[in-house]
Amino acid sequence: MSPMRPDLVACWIFRIVDDRVEILLIRRAPGRMYPGLWQCVTGRLESGETIVGGALREVAEETGIVGGDIEALFETDIVNWFHEVTVDGMWSEVVFAARIRADAAVTISGEHDDLRWVTPAAAHELVLWPAYHRAIDQLQWLVANPSMAAVYRLPDPT
């Protein structure tokens, strides 16, 4: 069986500040599909790039966060499947999580018009999709269980 490639990648960016988890949410800009929606970094996987490479590219494009800012990159056990009416088919999305340095600067792209660093509880209040709620819970599990989370950690992205 040949491996399946996802259509999309997603990456939940978080940092630890004074032993508190903060999640980066970015708001979709007007004029785009789902304007005003709070979300993580998402985007299409480009031809020829690895899945992890696509996730890191999207993180850099949408937030300005690059290799040296990323302390750890994690896979999650989440792959989202959803109907996409524009292609009359199903799309898949592989979900990652990235812990960044607490002092890393974030610069959002024109795809978004605002950003917020929020607690997981506040993130749950702001996000819409059930898949986002599952990802926030998975992120909290990764932080709360570092010895088990080591299995999900990917090699240094730099």
PDB file of C-alpha atoms in Angstrom:
ATOM      1  CA  MET A   1       0.000   0.000   0.000  1.00  0.00           C
ATOM      2  CA  SER A   2       1.421   3.369  -0.951  1.00  0.00           C
ATOM      3  CA  PRO A   3       1.343   6.170   1.624  1.00  0.00           C
ATOM      4  CA  MET A   4      -1.433   8.732   1.414  1.00  0.00           C
ATOM      5  CA  ARG A   5      -0.556  12.409   1.210  1.00  0.00           C
ATOM      6  CA  PRO A   6      -2.822  14.922   2.904  1.00  0.00           C
ATOM      7  CA  ASP A   7      -4.242  17.922   1.104  1.00  0.00           C
ATOM      8  CA  LEU A   8      -3.651  20.263   4.036  1.00  0.00           C
ATOM      9  CA  VAL A   9      -1.436  20.718   7.073  1.00  0.00           C
ATOM     10  CA  ALA A  10      -2.270  22.415  10.352  1.00  0.00           C
ATOM     11  CA  CYS A  11       0.028  23.469  13.171  1.00  0.00           C
ATOM     12  CA  TRP A  12      -0.988  24.576  16.651  1.00  0.00           C
ATOM     13  CA  ILE A  13       1.649  26.937  17.991  1.00  0.00           C
ATOM     14  CA  PHE A  14       2.104  27.222  21.734  1.00  0.00           C
ATOM     15  CA  ARG A  15       4.533  28.562  24.282  1.00  0.00           C
ATOM     16  CA  ILE A  16       5.137  28.110  27.990  1.00  0.00           C
ATOM     17  CA  VAL A  17       5.177  31.358  29.992  1.00  0.00           C
ATOM     18  CA  ASP A  18       5.609  31.141  33.784  1.00  0.00           C
ATOM     19  CA  ASP A  19       4.545  27.457  33.681  1.00  0.00           C
ATOM     20  CA  ARG A  20       1.352  28.429  31.815  1.00  0.00           C
ATOM     21  CA  VAL A  21       0.453  27.171  28.339  1.00  0.00           C
ATOM     22  CA  GLU A  22      -0.458  29.862  25.818  1.00  0.00           C
ATOM     23  CA  ILE A  23      -1.826  28.990  22.393  1.00  0.00           C
ATOM     24  CA  LEU A  24      -1.497  31.254  19.372  1.00  0.00           C
ATOM     25  CA  LEU A  25      -4.772  31.876  17.558  1.00  0.00           C
ATOM     26  CA  ILE A  26      -4.885  33.880  14.350  1.00  0.00           C
ATOM     27  CA  ARG A  27      -8.056  35.411  12.889  1.00  0.00           C
ATOM     28  CA  ARG A  28      -8.923  35.012   9.221  1.00  0.00           C
ATOM     29  CA  ALA A  29      -8.991  38.336   7.392  1.00  0.00           C
ATOM     30  CA  PRO A  30     -12.046  39.796   5.636  1.00  0.00           C
ATOM     31  CA  GLY A  31     -12.421  38.750   2.010  1.00  0.00           C
ATOM     32  CA  ARG A  32     -11.368  35.159   2.696  1.00  0.00           C
ATOM     33  CA  MET A  33     -13.433  32.057   3.277  1.00  0.00           C
ATOM     34  CA  TYR A  34     -14.625  32.071   6.914  1.00  0.00           C
ATOM     35  CA  PRO A  35     -13.628  35.689   7.701  1.00  0.00           C
ATOM     36  CA  GLY A  36     -13.270  36.339  11.425  1.00  0.00           C
ATOM     37  CA  LEU A  37     -12.682  32.658  12.250  1.00  0.00           C
ATOM     38  CA  TRP A  38     -10.045  32.066  14.944  1.00  0.00           C
ATOM     39  CA  GLN A  39      -7.729  29.263  13.943  1.00  0.00           C
ATOM     40  CA  CYS A  40      -4.283  27.729  14.048  1.00  0.00           C
ATOM     41  CA  VAL A  41      -1.850  27.862  11.134  1.00  0.00           C
ATOM     42  CA  THR A  42      -3.304  25.958   8.172  1.00  0.00           C
ATOM     43  CA  GLY A  43      -2.540  25.586   4.510  1.00  0.00           C
ATOM     44  CA  ARG A  44      -2.278  23.405   1.458  1.00  0.00           C
ATOM     45  CA  LEU A  45       0.575  21.002   1.008  1.00  0.00           C
ATOM     46  CA  GLU A  46       2.566  21.915  -2.088  1.00  0.00           C
ATOM     47  CA  SER A  47       3.726  19.461  -4.714  1.00  0.00           C
ATOM     48  CA  GLY A  48       7.119  17.962  -3.946  1.00  0.00           C
ATOM     49  CA  GLU A  49       7.401  19.088  -0.338  1.00  0.00           C
ATOM     50  CA  THR A  50       7.369  16.791   2.654  1.00  0.00           C
ATOM     51  CA  ILE A  51       4.405  16.938   4.990  1.00  0.00           C
ATOM     52  CA  VAL A  52       6.537  18.265   7.859  1.00  0.00           C
ATOM     53  CA  GLY A  53       8.225  20.704   5.470  1.00  0.00           C
ATOM     54  CA  GLY A  54       4.805  21.969   4.392  1.00  0.00           C
ATOM     55  CA  ALA A  55       3.758  22.513   7.997  1.00  0.00           C
ATOM     56  CA  LEU A  56       6.961  24.449   8.753  1.00  0.00           C
ATOM     57  CA  ARG A  57       6.580  26.521   5.567  1.00  0.00           C
ATOM     58  CA  GLU A  58       3.009  27.445   6.512  1.00  0.00           C
ATOM     59  CA  VAL A  59       4.144  28.384  10.033  1.00  0.00           C
ATOM     60  CA  ALA A  60       6.847  30.655   8.585  1.00  0.00           C
ATOM     61  CA  GLU A  61       4.509  32.203   5.994  1.00  0.00           C
ATOM     62  CA  GLU A  62       1.615  32.871   8.372  1.00  0.00           C
ATOM     63  CA  THR A  63       3.512  33.837  11.542  1.00  0.00           C
ATOM     64  CA  GLY A  64       7.148  34.581  10.681  1.00  0.00           C
ATOM     65  CA  ILE A  65       8.221  31.856  13.104  1.00  0.00           C
ATOM     66  CA  VAL A  66      11.216  29.937  11.767  1.00  0.00           C
ATOM     67  CA  GLY A  67      13.478  27.091  12.873  1.00  0.00           C
ATOM     68  CA  GLY A  68      15.409  28.811  15.666  1.00  0.00           C
ATOM     69  CA  ASP A  69      12.162  29.982  17.272  1.00  0.00           C
ATOM     70  CA  ILE A  70      10.798  26.432  17.442  1.00  0.00           C
ATOM     71  CA  GLU A  71      11.816  24.518  20.561  1.00  0.00           C
ATOM     72  CA  ALA A  72       9.955  21.318  19.681  1.00  0.00           C
ATOM     73  CA  LEU A  73       7.756  20.071  16.854  1.00  0.00           C
ATOM     74  CA  PHE A  74       5.233  17.329  17.551  1.00  0.00           C
ATOM     75  CA  GLU A  75       3.072  15.090  15.471  1.00  0.00           C
ATOM     76  CA  THR A  76      -0.360  14.520  16.889  1.00  0.00           C
ATOM     77  CA  ASP A  77      -2.521  11.503  16.295  1.00  0.00           C
ATOM     78  CA  ILE A  78      -5.045  13.738  14.544  1.00  0.00           C
ATOM     79  CA  VAL A  79      -5.884  13.569  10.856  1.00  0.00           C
ATOM     80  CA  ASN A  80      -9.013  15.514   9.945  1.00  0.00           C
ATOM     81  CA  TRP A  81     -11.252  14.500   7.055  1.00  0.00           C
ATOM     82  CA  PHE A  82     -13.940  16.816   5.771  1.00  0.00           C
ATOM     83  CA  HIS A  83     -16.157  17.405   2.772  1.00  0.00           C
ATOM     84  CA  GLU A  84     -15.030  20.259   0.543  1.00  0.00           C
ATOM     85  CA  VAL A  85     -17.852  21.447  -1.703  1.00  0.00           C
ATOM     86  CA  THR A  86     -15.528  23.346  -4.084  1.00  0.00           C
ATOM     87  CA  VAL A  87     -13.923  20.072  -5.184  1.00  0.00           C
ATOM     88  CA  ASP A  88     -16.969  17.859  -4.587  1.00  0.00           C
ATOM     89  CA  GLY A  89     -14.835  15.543  -2.516  1.00  0.00           C
ATOM     90  CA  MET A  90     -13.025  14.842   0.714  1.00  0.00           C
ATOM     91  CA  TRP A  91      -9.907  16.643   1.930  1.00  0.00           C
ATOM     92  CA  SER A  92      -7.549  15.461   4.619  1.00  0.00           C
ATOM     93  CA  GLU A  93      -5.446  17.521   7.020  1.00  0.00           C
ATOM     94  CA  VAL A  94      -2.515  16.341   9.156  1.00  0.00           C
ATOM     95  CA  VAL A  95      -2.210  18.188  12.480  1.00  0.00           C
ATOM     96  CA  PHE A  96       1.046  19.178  14.207  1.00  0.00           C
ATOM     97  CA  ALA A  97       1.921  21.182  17.329  1.00  0.00           C
ATOM     98  CA  ALA A  98       4.956  23.433  17.760  1.00  0.00           C
ATOM     99  CA  ARG A  99       6.319  24.754  21.048  1.00  0.00           C
ATOM    100  CA  ILE A 100       8.117  28.016  20.417  1.00  0.00           C
ATOM    101  CA  ARG A 101      10.418  30.163  22.518  1.00  0.00           C
ATOM    102  CA  ALA A 102       8.427  32.375  24.894  1.00  0.00           C
ATOM    103  CA  ASP A 103      10.096  35.477  23.445  1.00  0.00           C
ATOM    104  CA  ALA A 104       9.696  34.565  19.761  1.00  0.00           C
ATOM    105  CA  ALA A 105       8.192  37.392  17.694  1.00  0.00           C
ATOM    106  CA  VAL A 106       5.063  36.683  15.661  1.00  0.00           C
ATOM    107  CA  THR A 107       4.254  38.595  12.482  1.00  0.00           C
ATOM    108  CA  ILE A 108       1.001  37.546  10.823  1.00  0.00           C
ATOM    109  CA  SER A 109       0.559  37.469   7.065  1.00  0.00           C
ATOM    110  CA  GLY A 110      -2.155  39.242   5.084  1.00  0.00           C
ATOM    111  CA  GLU A 111      -4.274  36.092   5.359  1.00  0.00           C
ATOM    112  CA  HIS A 112      -5.042  37.110   8.938  1.00  0.00           C
ATOM    113  CA  ASP A 113      -5.918  40.383  10.625  1.00  0.00           C
ATOM    114  CA  ASP A 114      -5.318  39.671  14.317  1.00  0.00           C
ATOM    115  CA  LEU A 115      -3.555  37.314  16.696  1.00  0.00           C
ATOM    116  CA  ARG A 116      -4.042  36.361  20.316  1.00  0.00           C
ATOM    117  CA  TRP A 117      -2.055  34.354  22.827  1.00  0.00           C
ATOM    118  CA  VAL A 118      -4.664  32.584  24.938  1.00  0.00           C
ATOM    119  CA  THR A 119      -4.981  29.858  27.527  1.00  0.00           C
ATOM    120  CA  PRO A 120      -6.360  26.512  26.369  1.00  0.00           C
ATOM    121  CA  ALA A 121      -9.674  27.343  28.090  1.00  0.00           C
ATOM    122  CA  ALA A 122      -9.913  30.662  26.233  1.00  0.00           C
ATOM    123  CA  ALA A 123      -8.958  28.924  22.976  1.00  0.00           C
ATOM    124  CA  HIS A 124     -11.871  26.519  23.475  1.00  0.00           C
ATOM    125  CA  GLU A 125     -14.181  29.541  23.785  1.00  0.00           C
ATOM    126  CA  LEU A 126     -12.908  31.172  20.587  1.00  0.00           C
ATOM    127  CA  VAL A 127     -12.647  28.271  18.128  1.00  0.00           C
ATOM    128  CA  LEU A 128     -15.545  26.865  16.154  1.00  0.00           C
ATOM    129  CA  TRP A 129     -14.734  23.470  14.661  1.00  0.00           C
ATOM    130  CA  PRO A 130     -14.905  20.312  16.825  1.00  0.00           C
ATOM    131  CA  ALA A 131     -11.591  19.270  15.252  1.00  0.00           C
ATOM    132  CA  TYR A 132      -9.993  22.381  16.757  1.00  0.00           C
ATOM    133  CA  HIS A 133     -11.271  21.424  20.201  1.00  0.00           C
ATOM    134  CA  ARG A 134      -9.726  17.954  19.807  1.00  0.00           C
ATOM    135  CA  ALA A 135      -6.405  19.514  18.784  1.00  0.00           C
ATOM    136  CA  ILE A 136      -6.373  21.842  21.809  1.00  0.00           C
ATOM    137  CA  ASP A 137      -7.010  18.849  24.067  1.00  0.00           C
ATOM    138  CA  GLN A 138      -4.182  16.914  22.358  1.00  0.00           C
ATOM    139  CA  LEU A 139      -1.825  19.867  22.812  1.00  0.00           C
ATOM    140  CA  GLN A 140      -2.658  20.002  26.524  1.00  0.00           C
ATOM    141  CA  TRP A 141      -1.982  16.253  26.761  1.00  0.00           C
ATOM    142  CA  LEU A 142       1.433  16.694  25.105  1.00  0.00           C
ATOM    143  CA  VAL A 143       2.389  19.364  27.660  1.00  0.00           C
ATOM    144  CA  ALA A 144       1.011  17.444  30.656  1.00  0.00           C
ATOM    145  CA  ASN A 145       2.711  14.165  29.690  1.00  0.00           C
ATOM    146  CA  PRO A 146       6.256  15.002  28.550  1.00  0.00           C
ATOM    147  CA  SER A 147       7.625  11.455  28.820  1.00  0.00           C
ATOM    148  CA  MET A 148       4.824  10.064  26.646  1.00  0.00           C
ATOM    149  CA  ALA A 149       4.899  13.113  24.360  1.00  0.00           C
ATOM    150  CA  ALA A 150       8.519  12.282  23.489  1.00  0.00           C
ATOM    151  CA  VAL A 151       7.173   9.619  21.105  1.00  0.00           C
ATOM    152  CA  TYR A 152       5.369  12.362  19.144  1.00  0.00           C
ATOM    153  CA  ARG A 153       8.357  14.710  19.001  1.00  0.00           C
ATOM    154  CA  LEU A 154       9.897  15.102  15.564  1.00  0.00           C
ATOM    155  CA  PRO A 155      13.620  15.654  14.942  1.00  0.00           C
ATOM    156  CA  ASP A 156      14.886  19.224  15.363  1.00  0.00           C
ATOM    157  CA  PRO A 157      13.300  21.239  12.538  1.00  0.00           C
ATOM    158  CA  THR A 158      16.303  23.572  12.108  1.00  0.00           C
TER     159      THR A 158
END
